[in-house]
Coordinates of C-alpha atoms and ligand atoms in Angstrom, one line a residue:
M1 CA -29.1 72.2 -53.6
V2 CA -25.6 70.8 -53.4
K3 CA -25.3 67.3 -54.8
V4 CA -23.0 64.8 -53.1
G5 CA -22.2 61.7 -55.1
I6 CA -21.6 58.3 -53.4
P7 CA -20.1 55.5 -55.5
R8 CA -22.0 52.2 -55.1
A9 CA -18.9 50.2 -54.3
L10 CA -16.5 49.2 -51.5
L11 CA -17.7 50.8 -48.2
Y12 CA -21.1 51.8 -49.7
Y13 CA -22.6 48.5 -48.5
Q14 CA -21.4 49.1 -44.9
Y15 CA -22.1 52.8 -44.4
Y16 CA -24.5 54.2 -47.0
P17 CA -27.4 54.9 -44.7
M18 CA -25.1 56.7 -42.3
W19 CA -23.4 58.8 -45.0
K20 CA -26.7 59.6 -46.7
T21 CA -28.3 60.8 -43.4
F22 CA -25.3 62.9 -42.6
F23 CA -25.3 64.8 -45.9
E24 CA -29.1 65.1 -46.0
E25 CA -29.2 66.6 -42.5
L26 CA -26.8 69.2 -43.7
G27 CA -29.1 70.1 -46.6
A28 CA -27.4 68.3 -49.4
E29 CA -28.9 65.9 -52.0
V30 CA -27.3 62.5 -52.2
V31 CA -26.7 60.9 -55.6
V32 CA -25.7 57.2 -55.9
S33 CA -24.0 55.7 -58.9
P34 CA -26.1 53.0 -60.7
P35 CA -25.6 49.2 -60.0
T36 CA -22.4 47.9 -61.6
T37 CA -22.6 47.2 -65.3
Q38 CA -19.9 45.8 -67.7
A39 CA -19.3 49.3 -68.9
I40 CA -18.7 50.6 -65.4
L41 CA -16.3 47.7 -64.7
F42 CA -14.4 48.2 -68.0
S43 CA -14.1 52.0 -67.5
G44 CA -12.8 51.5 -64.0
S45 CA -10.3 48.8 -65.1
S46 CA -8.9 51.0 -67.8
R47 CA -7.8 53.6 -65.2
V48 CA -5.7 51.4 -62.9
V49 CA -2.8 48.9 -63.3
A50 CA -3.9 45.4 -64.1
D51 CA -3.0 43.8 -60.8
T52 CA -5.2 46.2 -58.8
C53 CA -7.9 44.2 -56.9
L54 CA -11.3 43.8 -58.6
P55 CA -13.3 45.9 -56.1
V56 CA -11.0 48.9 -56.5
K57 CA -11.4 48.7 -60.3
V58 CA -15.2 48.6 -59.8
F59 CA -15.0 51.6 -57.4
C60 CA -13.1 53.6 -60.1
G61 CA -15.9 52.8 -62.6
H62 CA -18.5 54.1 -60.2
V63 CA -16.6 57.3 -59.7
L64 CA -16.5 57.8 -63.5
A65 CA -20.3 57.1 -63.6
L66 CA -20.8 60.0 -61.2
V67 CA -18.8 62.5 -63.3
G68 CA -21.2 65.3 -64.3
E69 CA -23.9 64.0 -62.0
C70 CA -22.9 65.7 -58.7
D71 CA -21.0 68.7 -57.3
Y72 CA -18.8 66.7 -54.9
I73 CA -18.0 63.1 -54.5
F74 CA -17.6 61.6 -51.0
I75 CA -14.6 59.3 -50.6
P76 CA -13.4 58.8 -47.0
A77 CA -10.0 57.4 -46.1
I78 CA -10.8 54.9 -43.4
R79 CA -7.8 53.6 -41.6
S80 CA -9.4 52.1 -38.5
V81 CA -12.9 52.0 -36.9
K82 CA -11.9 49.7 -34.0
S83 CA -8.9 50.0 -31.7
K84 CA -5.8 48.5 -33.3
I85 CA -7.8 46.8 -36.1
Y86 CA -6.9 48.2 -39.5
N87 CA -8.4 48.5 -43.0
C88 CA -6.4 47.3 -46.0
S89 CA -4.1 50.0 -47.4
K90 CA -6.3 50.5 -50.5
F91 CA -8.9 52.2 -48.3
L92 CA -6.4 54.6 -46.8
G93 CA -5.3 55.9 -50.2
L94 CA -8.7 55.9 -51.9
P95 CA -9.1 59.8 -52.1
D96 CA -5.5 60.3 -53.4
M97 CA -5.7 57.4 -55.8
T98 CA -9.0 58.7 -57.2
E99 CA -7.6 62.1 -57.7
A100 CA -4.6 60.7 -59.5
V101 CA -6.3 58.3 -61.8
I102 CA -9.6 60.1 -62.4
P103 CA -8.6 63.8 -62.9
E104 CA -12.1 64.6 -64.2
S105 CA -13.7 63.4 -60.9
P106 CA -15.9 66.0 -59.1
P107 CA -14.1 67.6 -56.2
I108 CA -13.5 65.0 -53.5
L109 CA -15.0 65.4 -50.0
D110 CA -12.7 63.3 -47.9
I111 CA -12.3 62.6 -44.2
D112 CA -9.6 60.6 -42.4
I113 CA -11.0 58.2 -39.9
D114 CA -8.6 56.6 -37.4
I115 CA -10.1 55.7 -34.1
N116 CA -6.7 55.0 -32.7
Q117 CA -6.0 58.8 -32.7
G118 CA -8.7 59.3 -30.1
K119 CA -12.3 60.5 -30.1
S120 CA -11.5 64.2 -30.2
K121 CA -9.6 63.8 -33.5
L122 CA -12.5 61.9 -34.9
Y123 CA -15.0 64.7 -33.9
Q124 CA -12.7 67.3 -35.4
A125 CA -12.6 65.4 -38.7
I126 CA -16.4 65.1 -38.8
Y127 CA -16.7 68.8 -38.0
R128 CA -14.2 69.7 -40.7
L129 CA -16.3 67.7 -43.2
G130 CA -19.6 69.3 -42.0
R131 CA -18.1 72.8 -42.3
R132 CA -18.2 72.4 -46.1
F133 CA -22.0 72.7 -45.7
T134 CA -22.5 74.8 -42.6
W135 CA -20.6 76.9 -40.1
N136 CA -23.0 76.0 -37.3
P137 CA -21.2 73.3 -35.2
F138 CA -24.5 72.3 -33.6
K139 CA -26.0 71.5 -36.9
V140 CA -23.0 69.3 -37.7
R141 CA -23.3 67.6 -34.3
Q142 CA -27.0 66.9 -35.0
A143 CA -26.3 65.5 -38.4
A144 CA -23.6 63.2 -36.9
I145 CA -26.0 62.0 -34.2
A146 CA -28.7 61.3 -36.8
A147 CA -26.2 59.5 -39.0
W148 CA -25.1 57.3 -36.2
Q149 CA -28.7 56.4 -35.3
A150 CA -29.3 55.5 -39.0
H151 CA -26.3 53.2 -38.9
L152 CA -27.5 51.4 -35.8
K153 CA -30.9 50.9 -37.3
Y154 CA -29.3 49.6 -40.5
R155 CA -27.2 47.1 -38.5
Q156 CA -30.2 46.0 -36.5
L157 CA -32.3 45.5 -39.6
M158 CA -29.7 43.1 -41.0
S159 CA -28.8 41.2 -37.8
N160 CA -32.3 41.0 -36.3
Q161 CA -34.4 40.6 -39.5
G162 CA -32.0 38.7 -41.8
L163 CA -31.9 41.4 -44.4
T164 CA -29.0 41.9 -46.8
P165 CA -27.5 45.4 -47.1
P166 CA -29.4 46.1 -50.4
Q167 CA -32.6 45.0 -48.8
A168 CA -32.0 47.0 -45.6
I169 CA -31.1 50.1 -47.6
E170 CA -34.3 49.6 -49.6
R171 CA -36.3 49.2 -46.4
M172 CA -34.8 52.4 -45.0
S173 CA -35.2 54.5 -48.1
N174 CA -39.0 54.1 -48.0
T175 CA -39.2 54.3 -51.8
I176 CA -40.9 51.0 -52.2
E177 CA -44.4 50.0 -51.4
A178 CA -43.8 46.3 -50.7
E179 CA -41.6 45.0 -48.0
P180 CA -38.5 43.4 -49.4
K181 CA -38.3 39.6 -49.0
T182 CA -35.7 38.5 -46.4
L183 CA -33.1 35.9 -47.5
S184 CA -33.8 33.9 -44.4
G185 CA -37.5 33.8 -44.9
N186 CA -37.9 31.7 -48.0
S187 CA -40.8 29.3 -48.7
A188 CA -41.5 25.9 -47.4
L189 CA -39.7 24.5 -50.4
T190 CA -36.4 25.6 -48.9
Q191 CA -34.1 22.6 -49.0
A192 CA -31.0 23.6 -47.1
T193 CA -29.0 26.6 -45.9
I194 CA -25.9 27.9 -47.5
A195 CA -23.7 30.6 -45.8
L196 CA -21.8 33.1 -48.0
V197 CA -18.8 34.7 -46.4
G198 CA -16.7 37.6 -47.8
H199 CA -16.6 41.3 -48.2
P200 CA -20.1 42.9 -48.8
Y201 CA -18.8 44.5 -52.0
L202 CA -18.2 41.0 -53.4
L203 CA -21.4 39.4 -52.0
Y204 CA -23.9 42.0 -53.1
D205 CA -22.5 43.3 -56.4
E206 CA -24.5 41.1 -58.7
L207 CA -22.4 41.8 -61.8
I208 CA -19.1 40.7 -60.3
N209 CA -20.4 37.6 -58.4
H210 CA -22.7 36.6 -61.3
R211 CA -25.9 36.8 -59.2
L212 CA -24.8 34.2 -56.8
I213 CA -27.4 34.9 -54.1
H214 CA -30.1 34.9 -56.8
R215 CA -28.9 31.6 -58.2
L216 CA -29.0 30.0 -54.7
E217 CA -32.5 31.3 -54.0
Q218 CA -33.7 30.1 -57.3
A219 CA -32.4 26.6 -56.4
Q220 CA -34.6 27.0 -53.2
Y221 CA -31.6 27.4 -50.8
R222 CA -31.9 29.6 -47.8
V223 CA -28.9 32.0 -47.8
L224 CA -27.1 33.5 -44.8
T225 CA -24.5 36.2 -44.9
P226 CA -22.1 37.8 -42.4
E227 CA -24.3 40.8 -41.9
M228 CA -27.0 38.6 -40.4
L229 CA -24.8 37.8 -37.4
T230 CA -24.4 40.2 -34.5
T231 CA -21.1 41.8 -33.7
E232 CA -20.8 39.7 -30.5
Q233 CA -21.3 36.4 -32.6
L234 CA -18.6 37.5 -35.0
E235 CA -16.1 38.6 -32.4
L236 CA -16.6 35.4 -30.4
A237 CA -16.0 33.3 -33.5
I238 CA -12.8 35.2 -34.3
T239 CA -11.5 34.8 -30.8
R240 CA -12.0 31.1 -31.0
L241 CA -10.3 30.8 -34.3
T242 CA -7.4 33.3 -34.4
G243 CA -7.4 35.2 -31.1
R244 CA -7.2 39.0 -31.7
P245 CA -8.1 40.3 -35.2
Y246 CA -5.8 42.6 -37.1
W247 CA -7.8 43.3 -40.2
T248 CA -11.2 45.1 -40.2
Y249 CA -12.6 42.4 -42.5
E250 CA -11.7 39.5 -40.2
E251 CA -15.3 39.7 -39.0
E252 CA -17.0 39.2 -42.3
V253 CA -14.5 36.5 -43.5
V254 CA -12.9 34.7 -40.6
G255 CA -15.6 35.5 -38.0
A256 CA -18.6 34.6 -40.2
G257 CA -16.7 31.6 -41.8
G258 CA -15.8 30.2 -38.3
H259 CA -19.3 30.8 -37.0
Y260 CA -21.1 29.1 -39.9
L261 CA -18.7 26.2 -40.1
E262 CA -19.5 25.3 -36.6
G263 CA -23.0 24.3 -37.5
G264 CA -26.5 25.3 -38.6
V265 CA -25.8 25.4 -42.3
E266 CA -25.3 22.7 -44.9
G267 CA -22.4 24.4 -46.7
V268 CA -20.2 27.5 -46.7
I269 CA -19.0 29.4 -49.7
G270 CA -16.1 31.9 -49.3
I271 CA -15.9 34.6 -51.9
I272 CA -12.5 36.3 -52.4
A273 CA -11.2 38.9 -54.8
F274 CA -8.2 38.0 -57.0
G275 CA -5.2 40.1 -56.0
C276 CA -6.4 40.7 -52.5
G277 CA -3.6 40.1 -49.9
P278 CA -5.8 40.1 -46.8
D279 CA -8.4 37.8 -48.4
S280 CA -5.8 35.2 -49.3
L281 CA -4.7 34.9 -45.7
M282 CA -8.1 35.1 -44.1
M283 CA -9.9 32.7 -46.4
D284 CA -7.0 30.3 -45.9
M285 CA -7.8 30.3 -42.1
V286 CA -11.4 29.5 -42.9
Q287 CA -10.4 26.7 -45.3
R288 CA -8.1 25.2 -42.6
Q289 CA -10.9 25.4 -40.1
A290 CA -13.2 23.6 -42.5
T291 CA -10.6 20.8 -43.0
R292 CA -10.1 20.6 -39.2
L293 CA -13.8 20.4 -38.3
R294 CA -14.9 18.2 -41.2
T295 CA -18.5 19.0 -40.4
T296 CA -19.5 21.5 -43.1
P297 CA -18.6 21.4 -46.8
F298 CA -16.6 24.5 -47.8
M299 CA -15.9 26.0 -51.2
S300 CA -14.0 29.1 -52.1
L301 CA -14.6 31.2 -55.2
T302 CA -12.1 33.7 -56.5
L303 CA -13.6 36.5 -58.5
E304 CA -11.8 38.7 -61.0
E305 CA -12.9 40.7 -64.0
H306 CA -12.3 37.8 -66.4
T307 CA -14.2 35.3 -64.2
A308 CA -16.6 33.5 -66.6
E309 CA -20.2 33.1 -65.6
A310 CA -20.2 29.5 -66.8
G311 CA -17.2 28.7 -64.5
V312 CA -19.1 30.1 -61.5
V313 CA -22.3 28.2 -62.4
T314 CA -20.4 24.9 -62.9
R315 CA -18.6 25.1 -59.6
L316 CA -21.8 26.1 -57.8
E317 CA -23.8 23.3 -59.3
A318 CA -21.1 20.8 -58.4
F319 CA -21.0 22.1 -54.8
L320 CA -24.8 22.0 -54.4
D321 CA -24.9 18.5 -55.9
M322 CA -22.4 17.3 -53.4
I323 CA -24.5 18.9 -50.5
H324 CA -27.6 17.2 -51.9
R325 CA -25.9 13.8 -52.1
R326 CA -24.5 14.2 -48.5
K327 CA -28.0 15.0 -47.2
R328 CA -29.4 12.0 -48.9
R329 CA -26.8 9.7 -47.5
K330 CA -27.4 11.0 -44.0
A331 CA -31.1 10.5 -44.4
E332 CA -30.5 6.9 -45.6
V333 CA -28.2 6.2 -42.6
C334 CA -30.8 7.5 -40.2
A335 CA -33.5 5.5 -41.8
Ligands
SF4_1 S1 -9.4 44.1 -48.7 FE1 -8.7 43.1 -50.6 S2 -10.5 43.3 -52.0 FE2 -10.8 44.8 -50.4 S3 -9.8 46.7 -51.2 FE3 -8.3 45.6 -50.0 S4 -7.1 44.4 -51.5 FE4 -9.1 45.0 -52.4

């Protein structure tokens, strides 16, 4: 059976169930790289120039982790998935960059996705990818339909049931006996709700964010993330804040940030990657909105490969302490 490798980085968190279903429907076995480790991060960093953003360095490390483990590696070049809304340039050049910096990479299965070129071009691109496994166009069509269904189910699990991408993937994979715990369903000890906003590859990679979600849960905070909002909620928040979006990620940064700042949570933490141009602009908008509204405390954390765990912990503790004092003051005033 042909083995297709998928790096556990970047768009993995958004599309893994869809990609997995597509390849499995075509008879391939899907192999995923292991969760990020220091060794993976260091190996990826060693292949690219120093000012490359952290998530791309992590991605390169995951490609290296798949060398020798699969026959092909799937690296799509995704320009746009919504009309006139674009991905950052790193995503467009991902297959070419990988080929250049990791010559030992397994052969790359790539596909250009740009919805602005029209649906027929998209279908042709999917068919070209499927032809690597079968000449039967109906089989490719069936695989694409099944993949889309899997994606819808994945989205629904997150927005309706409050699951994070790793939890929803676990739920869909059927490999565990117990149901994963939802972030939004913590115990009665729960004190307050904190929203995390940022790219999924920063929020859910426990190595690079120093287990932020885990730390908040341990402190008995209920955690909300962008994936737990519906597309309509995110789009509405963006329209209110900036009008029409330009970057694909405005939903998970500006949309989620704007939505959560308007109420329902005690604090918002924005996570950005050092060296990311779009993030610096988008998180600035969220920061300005927080200053304008003055209703919800906001903190931004910038992550890079040298970010020390102690630094993250100290800032987190100070932020939570401030929220705690704010709550206590409010309670005293009400009493
Ligand atoms: S959006 Fe930012 S963090 Fe993500 S790949 Fe592009 S530059 Fe890197």
